[in-house]
Amino acid sequence: MTIGRFFLWGLLLAGSVGSGAEPPPPDHRALSAVPFTEVKLNDAFWAPRIRTNREKSLPHNFKWCEETGRISNFAKAAGLIPGKFEGIYFNDSDVYKVLEGASYALADQRDPALEKKVDEVIAKIAAAQQPDGYLNTYFTLVEPDKKWTDFAVKHELYCAGHLIEAAVAHYQATGKKTLFNVALKLANHLDALFGPGKRHEVSGHEEIELALIKLYRATGEARYLKLAAFFLDIRGDKSKRPKLFGAYAQDHMPIRQQREVVGHAVRAMYLYTAVADMASYTGDAGFIEAMRAIWEDVVHRKMYITAGIGSRHQGEAFGDPYELPNDTAYCETCAAIGLAFWAHRLNQLHGDAQYADVLERAIYNGILSGIALDGEHFFYVNPLASAGKHHRQPFFGCACCPSNVVRFVPSIPGYVYAQNDAGIAVNLYVAGTATVAHGQMKVKLVQQTQYPWDGKVTIRVEPEHAAEFDLALRIPGWCEGVTLALNGQPIEKLEIVKGYARVHRAWQRGDIVQLDLPMPVQRIEAHPQVQANAGRVAIQRGPIVYCFEEVDNGGPVKDLVLAREPKFSVEHKPDLLGGVTVVRAQDRNSRTVTAIPYYAWDHRQPGEMIVWVRQDGKPESPAADATWQGKLYRRYADPR
Ligand code: FUB
Ligand code: ZN
């Protein structure tokens, strides 16, 4: 029955664009995220960051968007003020991303000043839209006769995608349709131009696909989903588009045939986010198999321990398998954010915690390093070793990363919980409350924890009335020896399904679940083919990857060698770097060395930084034997 419905919808998607009268496609996801509007965080780690994002990062980004002409480009395109276009041709997208971030922030907390700013900017955007729905300030002001002529380079569809994402977030957060109506008009314009029997084009930089799927989810209008399906179907297909853009833009072969991740990392992540989303409606076996293989290629061969991806500066691109240099790592902040998007979609599609493990790794490491504790300085490139010359900047000419991180941080509430007919899944451990719809009733969850510094988590379950359902708790891949108790009684035999400890019972108001995820300091080793990490280990505790900085260690750290059997100790320092747990160990000369969370590096005196340190006794060139099957990183076993 279900397969039949998928098949029918597959045909409808592949066929001509219809009136939208057909029934909606089934939602094929094993889990669906509990929306950001239903989750409030009040923890000691994220809540202050979300506040800093609202109070500092968003005003800072609006200011830079003003000062660099990004916002006035809209006023100019609208004819409200005179003047020429300023900046790069895709600068509209930064304004949209900042608005998206502002929308999540407003959902968390109303803020009249921020709302006023948002309304003002939206008014300029709306004024810049042309009567047919077209909206792009670069083309309106610079090349009005060249609209929709340079799909490989000029990012018109990319900018449209970011507008749509911002509009959906703004509508969901505030209930206002001011930006949403602009997005609908633009999406309808795209639908009139592109599709079967119309123009066969794709964007050189993916983004529109995932955005159209979001718009479909927000409106139920099938044509947006069909247009996204069309863009995905003709990508890399020479029979539909004789001149492909090549591997850089994942446009070298049809997506269903792709098995390796290639090209520009952000482009790839945005594309595969949309592919995973699309599979959740079509059950498309070709897409699912492509995602399986490409995911393995990324996480087993091409991902840094920080969940940074895209090792090459050249082309901002993925390198060869195991090509993971530390000091020259590119690891664009946007790419880690894109990986988080993709991981989140695959977690929902398959209901498998392994994807949320990567999501968590990205959030606490490769993404968070992209923004300074003050909320006003940003990394674009996130290397895993530094000679002391790489520092966060207030903004960039190409400002994709600041605007991406300021939309990602306030969206984190939307990543914490997921649900299905069977019950509720907890993907991230963050103190706060959530209201989750289950059948006809609502279940309130109250989570308390000091995560990521401590693995003890307490969840109070408050259904409106007693009811049977699952509570599925993600057991992180880094964790060994988890224990779980229900109302104070240990659960002896945990039922672990796809990485979740599943507790099924008739829940009563006030039931308490206590999860204990032990967080010893772990040494991690990399696959022997990662040449940069030969003879080295990295330190991880819980979800946090650590690094050594010169400032904590009385001098250069690049030649640091850990003792053969370091006796690790940890100390939580509330006044250091916004509150961090530091890790201490001994070097091979028995001197104490100190590591801090990678995300917090480069906040004090400039100096060397290193994630992968030499380990006394670890051979430089061990064999890559079968024990490495399917692994890029694993816990280091002492060669005793
Ligand atoms: O092209 C738009 C954005 O600028 C990309 O996603 C980033 O990699 C940067 O090149
Ligand atoms: Zn970026």
XYZ file of C-alpha atoms and ligand atoms in Angstrom:
651
model
C 0.000 0.000 0.000
C 2.651 2.467 1.063
C 4.979 1.477 -1.769
C 2.152 1.958 -4.221
C 1.590 5.471 -3.000
C 5.299 6.308 -3.295
C 5.326 4.922 -6.786
C 2.312 6.996 -7.771
C 3.943 10.089 -6.406
C 7.208 9.244 -8.141
C 5.298 9.222 -11.408
C 3.565 12.476 -10.617
C 6.867 14.132 -9.774
C 8.463 12.839 -12.945
C 5.495 13.903 -15.048
C 4.253 17.279 -16.111
C 3.652 20.007 -13.598
C 0.070 19.605 -12.565
C -2.455 21.769 -10.813
C -1.462 20.555 -7.366
C -4.848 18.871 -7.003
C -3.391 15.408 -6.378
C -3.176 14.179 -2.797
C -0.028 15.100 -0.923
C 2.782 12.561 -1.083
C 3.357 10.418 1.976
C 5.953 11.556 4.433
C 8.506 8.793 4.254
C 10.611 10.019 7.156
C 11.205 7.680 10.050
C 11.346 10.777 12.253
C 10.372 14.370 11.838
C 12.033 17.178 13.746
C 10.087 18.925 16.475
C 9.954 22.498 15.134
C 12.113 25.247 16.626
C 8.964 27.064 17.659
C 8.143 24.264 20.144
C 11.518 24.036 21.869
C 12.936 26.482 24.415
C 16.502 26.086 25.606
C 17.557 27.332 29.020
C 20.890 25.615 29.440
C 24.209 27.110 30.443
C 25.857 26.386 27.094
C 23.475 27.269 24.273
C 21.082 29.743 25.861
C 23.831 32.354 26.442
C 25.082 31.803 22.903
C 21.611 32.258 21.477
C 21.309 35.450 23.542
C 24.678 36.708 22.288
C 23.538 35.860 18.796
C 20.416 37.984 19.249
C 22.038 40.862 21.091
C 25.387 41.018 19.309
C 25.764 38.859 16.219
C 22.531 39.836 14.514
C 22.913 43.611 15.008
C 26.563 43.229 13.990
C 25.603 41.413 10.798
C 22.841 43.887 9.978
C 25.344 46.708 10.485
C 27.876 45.095 8.149
C 25.174 44.380 5.614
C 24.256 48.075 5.765
C 27.818 49.339 5.594
C 28.787 47.107 2.680
C 25.761 48.145 0.647
C 24.068 44.771 0.872
C 20.852 46.245 2.251
C 20.922 49.458 0.269
C 21.246 47.360 -2.904
C 17.589 46.477 -2.333
C 16.611 50.115 -1.842
C 18.506 51.001 -5.015
C 16.937 48.163 -7.005
C 13.540 49.394 -5.795
C 14.338 52.932 -6.951
C 13.970 54.229 -3.405
C 17.462 55.715 -3.461
C 19.900 56.403 -6.279
C 23.152 54.546 -6.625
C 25.023 51.620 -8.069
C 25.074 48.001 -6.955
C 27.778 47.341 -4.381
C 29.678 44.138 -3.693
C 29.534 40.584 -5.026
C 26.696 39.360 -7.224
C 25.331 37.007 -4.540
C 25.329 39.509 -1.689
C 21.523 39.442 -1.466
C 21.875 35.989 0.044
C 23.690 37.311 3.118
C 20.813 39.629 3.933
C 18.384 36.748 3.582
C 20.439 34.525 5.876
C 20.663 37.226 8.521
C 16.886 37.638 8.318
C 16.485 33.895 8.716
C 18.638 33.996 11.834
C 16.696 36.969 13.150
C 13.488 35.021 12.650
C 14.669 32.088 14.784
C 15.795 34.612 17.373
C 12.371 36.239 17.407
C 10.729 32.855 17.897
C 12.887 32.381 20.957
C 12.214 35.820 22.318
C 10.294 38.787 21.010
C 12.589 41.759 20.665
C 10.928 44.959 19.407
C 14.167 46.542 18.176
C 15.158 43.441 16.237
C 11.642 43.038 14.870
C 11.625 46.646 13.703
C 14.929 46.148 11.922
C 13.637 42.967 10.304
C 10.470 44.720 9.140
C 12.478 47.602 7.659
C 14.758 45.303 5.705
C 11.835 43.198 4.496
C 10.109 46.352 3.238
C 13.156 47.133 1.087
C 13.317 43.585 -0.239
C 9.625 43.615 -1.104
C 10.030 46.966 -2.848
C 12.868 45.558 -4.977
C 10.733 42.727 -6.323
C 9.647 43.191 -9.901
C 6.012 42.830 -10.955
C 6.621 39.370 -12.429
C 8.165 38.174 -9.166
C 11.813 38.462 -10.215
C 14.104 39.498 -7.403
C 17.857 39.883 -7.574
C 19.499 43.220 -6.982
C 22.668 42.458 -8.926
C 20.826 41.766 -12.157
C 18.273 44.494 -11.622
C 20.995 47.085 -11.135
C 23.922 45.789 -13.195
C 22.837 43.434 -15.947
C 19.080 43.804 -16.398
C 19.270 42.248 -19.863
C 21.156 39.189 -18.676
C 18.730 37.721 -16.191
C 18.699 33.918 -16.184
C 21.619 33.633 -18.585
C 24.526 32.537 -16.389
C 23.393 29.619 -14.268
C 26.876 28.220 -13.774
C 28.257 31.265 -12.005
C 25.788 33.941 -11.131
C 23.799 32.441 -8.232
C 20.328 33.813 -9.104
C 18.657 30.575 -8.029
C 20.940 30.360 -5.005
C 19.823 33.816 -3.848
C 16.210 32.870 -4.510
C 16.673 29.815 -2.315
C 17.999 31.829 0.587
C 15.108 34.252 0.266
C 12.669 31.349 0.446
C 14.376 29.851 3.500
C 14.308 33.218 5.266
C 10.666 33.740 4.369
C 9.582 30.353 5.692
C 11.454 30.933 8.949
C 10.046 34.442 9.296
C 6.498 33.264 8.726
C 6.840 30.340 11.127
C 8.476 32.484 13.777
C 6.294 35.576 13.607
C 3.162 34.585 11.710
C 3.795 37.547 9.402
C 3.513 37.036 5.667
C 5.430 40.104 4.550
C 8.464 38.157 3.371
C 6.566 34.947 2.732
C 4.429 36.600 0.069
C 7.560 37.888 -1.650
C 8.972 34.358 -1.638
C 5.756 32.891 -3.029
C 5.735 35.390 -5.852
C 9.350 34.611 -6.684
C 8.767 30.850 -6.442
C 5.784 31.162 -8.768
C 7.975 33.098 -11.173
C 10.525 30.264 -11.107
C 7.768 27.725 -11.608
C 6.622 29.624 -14.679
C 10.135 29.610 -16.142
C 11.622 26.219 -15.289
C 10.400 22.661 -15.456
C 9.404 19.966 -17.922
C 8.406 21.631 -21.196
C 9.989 24.864 -19.975
C 13.603 25.836 -19.471
C 15.994 23.081 -18.428
C 18.530 24.764 -16.177
C 20.084 24.128 -12.787
C 21.950 26.410 -10.450
C 25.741 26.223 -10.367
C 25.405 26.612 -6.611
C 22.708 24.407 -5.154
C 20.324 25.823 -2.547
C 17.089 26.421 -4.439
C 16.232 22.712 -4.248
C 16.193 22.456 -0.460
C 14.442 25.812 -0.220
C 11.611 24.778 -2.550
C 11.077 21.671 -0.443
C 10.830 23.867 2.651
C 8.320 26.022 0.833
C 6.352 22.929 -0.087
C 6.309 21.843 3.543
C 5.122 25.292 4.589
C 2.394 25.607 1.953
C 1.416 22.095 0.865
C 1.677 23.370 -2.735
C 2.823 20.383 -4.788
C 4.314 22.473 -7.577
C 7.163 23.636 -5.365
C 8.101 20.059 -4.572
C 7.844 19.157 -8.242
C 10.084 22.012 -9.234
C 12.670 20.874 -6.691
C 12.353 17.329 -8.068
C 12.885 18.688 -11.564
C 16.074 20.528 -10.607
C 17.390 17.366 -8.948
C 16.421 15.094 -11.813
C 18.113 17.078 -14.559
C 21.319 17.721 -12.612
C 24.244 15.911 -14.198
C 22.054 14.514 -16.953
C 23.520 15.229 -20.365
C 20.376 14.082 -22.098
C 18.479 16.935 -20.418
C 21.231 19.577 -20.379
C 23.972 19.023 -22.931
C 26.399 21.437 -21.221
C 26.991 20.291 -17.680
C 28.890 22.329 -15.079
C 31.042 19.406 -13.979
C 32.173 17.844 -10.721
C 32.836 21.162 -8.968
C 29.071 21.684 -8.914
C 28.128 17.990 -8.547
C 26.844 18.260 -12.110
C 29.050 15.583 -13.652
C 26.586 12.666 -13.607
C 22.967 12.143 -12.581
C 22.586 12.221 -8.813
C 21.279 8.659 -8.671
C 24.592 7.480 -10.155
C 26.822 9.503 -7.841
C 28.746 7.487 -5.245
C 31.571 9.809 -4.170
C 31.530 13.296 -2.804
C 33.331 15.669 -5.151
C 33.765 19.349 -5.778
C 32.766 22.378 -3.780
C 31.855 21.285 -0.270
C 29.031 23.720 0.492
C 27.415 23.076 -2.869
C 27.540 19.325 -2.240
C 26.012 19.607 1.209
C 23.139 21.820 0.104
C 22.443 19.486 -2.788
C 22.421 16.321 -0.708
C 20.269 17.962 1.936
C 17.657 18.431 -0.763
C 18.149 14.911 -2.117
C 17.570 13.412 1.339
C 14.528 15.617 1.740
C 13.174 14.576 -1.622
C 13.666 10.907 -0.802
C 11.520 11.467 2.242
C 8.610 12.124 -0.115
C 9.337 9.787 -2.980
C 11.102 6.900 -1.271
C 13.338 7.105 -4.345
C 15.663 4.087 -4.094
C 18.195 5.702 -6.447
C 18.494 8.762 -4.254
C 18.659 6.690 -1.079
C 21.452 4.492 -2.423
C 23.395 7.546 -3.642
C 23.047 9.146 -0.220
C 24.219 5.965 1.507
C 27.382 5.742 -0.587
C 28.195 9.451 -0.512
C 27.616 9.642 3.231
C 30.115 6.817 3.734
C 32.578 8.539 1.461
C 32.309 11.693 3.555
C 32.367 10.264 7.076
C 34.710 7.329 6.420
C 37.216 9.079 4.197
C 36.856 12.849 3.957
C 35.694 14.352 7.224
C 37.882 15.928 9.872
C 37.429 14.930 13.489
C 35.804 18.341 13.985
C 33.237 17.494 11.279
C 34.972 20.074 9.156
C 34.762 19.104 5.492
C 36.256 20.316 2.232
C 39.973 19.996 2.897
C 41.199 21.919 -0.151
C 41.468 25.680 -0.474
C 41.546 25.190 -4.229
C 37.886 25.178 -5.226
C 36.777 25.140 -1.551
C 36.537 21.476 -2.292
C 36.699 17.925 -1.079
C 40.054 16.292 -1.618
C 40.965 12.688 -2.249
C 40.136 10.038 0.337
C 42.171 10.588 3.521
C 43.520 13.902 2.231
C 43.041 15.675 5.552
C 45.930 18.065 6.184
C 45.683 19.994 9.439
C 47.387 23.344 8.984
C 46.116 23.856 5.435
C 42.637 22.467 6.089
C 39.986 24.639 4.467
C 36.935 23.438 6.407
C 34.699 26.350 5.549
C 32.237 27.128 8.329
C 29.396 26.950 5.790
C 30.439 23.436 4.811
C 30.164 22.182 8.394
C 26.757 23.858 8.594
C 25.772 22.144 5.353
C 26.918 18.818 6.782
C 24.706 19.446 9.812
C 21.730 20.085 7.494
C 22.371 16.893 5.565
C 22.976 14.795 8.679
C 19.754 16.103 10.180
C 17.766 15.181 7.054
C 19.278 11.682 6.945
C 18.582 11.215 10.645
C 14.944 11.968 9.952
C 14.816 9.849 6.803
C 16.297 6.728 8.401
C 15.614 7.317 12.091
C 19.232 6.378 12.752
C 21.290 8.047 15.464
C 24.566 7.719 13.538
C 23.550 10.788 11.555
C 22.780 12.756 14.703
C 26.248 11.798 15.967
C 27.733 13.681 13.037
C 25.266 16.518 13.559
C 26.443 16.805 17.141
C 30.109 16.639 16.139
C 29.548 19.456 13.656
C 27.604 21.639 16.055
C 30.106 21.492 18.935
C 33.238 21.653 16.834
C 33.396 22.588 13.161
C 30.478 25.024 13.294
C 30.993 26.561 16.705
C 34.626 27.379 15.968
C 33.269 29.626 13.213
C 31.998 32.231 15.662
C 33.907 33.963 18.451
C 32.624 34.105 21.985
C 31.870 37.806 21.525
C 29.518 36.906 18.661
C 31.168 39.471 16.423
C 34.164 37.694 14.883
C 34.094 34.778 12.496
C 36.241 32.132 10.920
C 35.636 31.330 7.292
C 38.426 28.737 7.246
C 38.769 26.357 10.218
C 42.198 24.687 10.209
C 43.161 22.054 12.770
C 46.635 23.476 13.325
C 47.891 27.018 13.239
C 51.197 28.804 13.501
C 49.352 31.661 15.204
C 48.466 33.848 12.259
C 44.889 32.762 11.617
C 42.288 34.872 13.425
C 38.551 35.436 13.347
C 37.421 38.520 11.429
C 34.424 40.838 11.890
C 33.175 40.131 8.363
C 34.395 39.141 4.896
C 33.946 40.451 1.370
C 32.344 37.076 0.715
C 30.317 36.896 3.922
C 28.630 33.533 3.508
C 30.062 32.180 6.775
C 29.105 34.938 9.245
C 25.590 35.046 7.868
C 25.347 31.261 7.933
C 26.493 30.851 11.506
C 24.167 33.595 12.747
C 21.244 31.742 11.233
C 22.421 28.358 12.462
C 22.997 29.107 16.154
C 19.448 30.298 16.916
C 18.019 27.406 14.906
C 19.556 24.821 17.260
C 16.299 24.322 19.211
C 14.940 22.714 16.044
C 17.603 19.974 16.133
C 17.035 18.710 19.665
C 13.939 16.489 19.367
C 12.201 14.448 16.713
C 9.014 12.434 16.689
C 7.069 9.758 14.890
C 3.865 7.829 15.479
C 5.633 5.617 18.002
C 6.873 8.463 20.148
C 9.636 10.972 20.723
C 13.371 10.858 20.053
C 15.960 12.990 21.813
C 18.834 13.800 19.478
C 20.723 16.427 21.433
C 21.185 16.883 25.123
C 20.403 20.476 25.980
C 18.524 21.741 29.013
C 15.153 23.251 28.251
C 11.558 22.393 27.500
C 9.758 21.067 24.474
C 6.139 20.559 23.564
C 5.702 17.604 21.275
C 2.484 16.612 19.578
C 1.752 12.927 20.010
C -1.518 11.744 18.505
C -4.239 14.009 19.801
C -2.294 15.221 22.793
C 0.785 17.158 23.686
C 3.716 15.862 25.674
C 5.903 18.296 27.515
C 9.513 17.309 28.066
C 11.700 19.084 30.586
C 15.361 18.311 30.097
C 18.068 19.163 32.635
C 21.756 18.680 32.009
C 25.169 20.320 32.146
C 26.000 18.878 28.730
C 28.469 19.057 26.984
C 30.598 19.148 30.152
C 28.725 16.427 31.991
C 26.837 13.473 30.564
C 24.116 13.275 33.200
C 20.742 14.078 31.698
C 17.372 14.137 33.437
C 14.175 14.286 31.432
C 10.780 14.810 33.035
C 7.956 13.537 30.875
C 4.615 15.286 31.144
C 1.939 13.925 28.821
C -1.441 15.648 29.019
C -2.761 12.310 30.178
C -1.212 8.890 30.745
C -0.330 7.295 27.415
C 1.856 4.604 25.901
C 4.650 5.693 23.630
C 8.400 5.396 23.070
C 10.980 7.739 24.402
C 14.098 7.133 22.334
C 17.338 8.562 23.688
C 20.329 8.860 21.391
C 23.353 7.043 22.756
C 26.229 9.009 21.226
C 28.747 6.983 19.245
C 31.558 8.295 21.485
C 29.895 6.894 24.615
C 30.590 3.625 26.377
C 28.929 2.378 29.553
C 25.677 4.314 29.372
C 23.169 3.762 32.172
C 19.520 4.670 32.268
C 17.054 4.838 35.132
C 13.312 5.314 35.208
C 11.830 6.963 38.283
C 15.017 6.135 40.153
C 15.091 2.444 39.144
C 17.942 1.388 36.849
C 16.803 -0.176 33.607
C 18.840 -3.358 33.521
C 18.624 -4.292 29.892
C 18.658 -1.422 27.474
C 16.904 -1.867 24.179
C 19.093 -0.077 21.650
C 17.601 0.393 18.202
C 19.547 2.298 15.535
C 21.604 4.018 18.198
C 18.652 5.000 20.409
C 17.859 3.546 23.824
C 14.152 2.973 23.529
C 11.952 3.163 26.594
C 8.397 2.101 25.943
C 5.771 2.387 28.642
C 2.530 3.992 29.650
C 3.973 7.354 30.599
C 2.505 9.204 33.536
C 2.790 12.891 34.188
C 6.025 13.472 36.099
C 7.873 10.305 35.095
C 11.597 10.893 35.253
C 14.242 9.379 33.039
C 17.889 9.690 34.059
C 20.552 9.052 31.491
C 24.204 8.885 32.371
C 26.630 9.153 29.489
C 30.136 8.710 30.939
C 32.595 11.235 29.539
C 36.142 10.054 30.108
C 38.879 11.806 28.166
C 39.494 9.774 25.041
C 42.439 9.639 22.729
C 41.394 9.211 19.116
C 43.535 7.957 16.285
C 42.973 8.491 12.594
C 43.005 5.929 9.827
C 46.626 5.104 8.942
C 46.153 6.525 5.472
C 45.646 10.004 6.900
C 49.274 10.946 6.513
C 48.942 14.193 8.408
C 48.022 12.289 11.580
C 50.653 9.546 11.481
C 51.932 8.896 14.997
C 49.381 11.345 16.423
C 46.257 11.314 18.518
C 43.500 13.817 19.151
C 41.725 14.345 22.438
C 37.991 14.221 22.772
C 35.715 14.334 25.772
C 32.041 13.791 25.206
C 31.198 15.568 21.960
C 34.010 18.098 22.333
C 37.264 17.873 20.381
C 40.207 19.501 22.147
C 43.263 21.391 21.004
C 46.472 22.639 22.547
C 47.266 26.332 22.389
C 50.590 27.960 23.021
C 49.079 30.294 25.613
C 48.212 27.427 27.967
C 51.424 25.527 27.500
C 54.215 28.016 28.003
C 55.410 27.946 24.428
C 55.094 26.336 21.015
C 52.925 23.236 20.833
C 53.572 21.855 17.392
C 56.231 19.449 18.671
C 54.323 18.427 21.768
C 54.480 14.672 22.460
C 51.989 13.184 24.900
C 53.247 10.766 27.521
C 52.804 7.122 26.628
C 50.161 6.780 29.311
C 48.981 10.238 30.226
C 46.936 10.506 33.367
C 44.212 12.774 32.176
C 42.447 15.090 34.549
C 39.695 17.584 33.876
C 38.710 20.832 35.502
C 35.726 22.971 34.772
C 36.752 26.618 34.615
C 33.652 28.809 34.614
C 35.655 31.980 34.015
C 37.749 30.727 31.142
C 36.568 31.201 27.554
C 32.921 31.513 28.511
C 33.125 28.483 30.801
C 35.004 25.424 29.592
C 36.215 22.129 30.923
C 39.963 21.913 30.320
C 41.845 18.653 29.969
C 45.259 18.180 31.506
C 47.778 15.502 30.648
C 51.535 14.941 30.740
C 53.935 15.240 27.889
C 56.682 12.685 27.465
C 58.925 14.736 29.755
C 56.282 14.549 32.489
C 55.372 18.205 32.132
C 51.700 19.058 32.500
C 50.045 20.106 29.278
C 46.587 21.664 28.948
C 44.015 21.346 26.199
C 40.940 23.490 25.620
C 37.898 22.882 23.404
C 38.790 23.372 19.755
C 35.822 25.663 19.221
C 37.284 28.127 21.743
C 40.754 28.526 20.258
C 42.136 31.897 19.142
C 40.563 33.999 21.844
C 43.719 34.941 23.727
C 47.318 35.764 22.843
C 48.088 34.580 19.314
C 50.216 31.486 19.145
C 50.387 27.968 17.856
C 47.402 25.649 17.990
C 47.305 21.951 17.325
C 44.565 19.297 17.473
C 46.535 16.182 16.505
C 49.519 15.714 18.844
C 52.291 13.181 18.717
C 51.776 10.252 21.033
C 54.804 8.617 22.604
C 54.900 5.023 21.427
C 52.467 5.411 18.557
C 54.092 4.155 15.361
C 54.273 6.564 12.416
C 53.177 4.076 9.810
C 50.942 1.298 11.089
C 49.149 -0.899 8.586
C 45.596 -0.096 7.583
C 44.282 -3.536 8.422
C 40.746 -4.891 8.470
C 40.112 -3.474 11.928
C 39.739 -0.106 10.235
C 36.902 -1.305 8.055
C 34.309 1.450 7.860
C 36.167 3.768 10.222
C 38.036 7.008 9.799
C 38.553 7.598 13.554
C 38.598 5.288 16.531
C 39.630 5.274 20.141
C 43.365 4.842 20.573
C 44.391 1.548 22.125
C 47.758 1.689 23.878
C 50.339 -0.387 22.022
C 51.382 -2.082 25.243
O 29.198 31.005 -3.542
C 28.458 31.273 -2.379
C 29.286 30.911 -1.169
O 30.485 31.672 -1.169
C 29.759 29.483 -1.122
O 28.854 28.599 -0.565
C 30.985 29.596 -0.308
O 31.817 28.479 -0.407
C 31.596 30.862 -0.841
O 32.318 30.613 -1.992
Zn 30.903 30.273 3.956
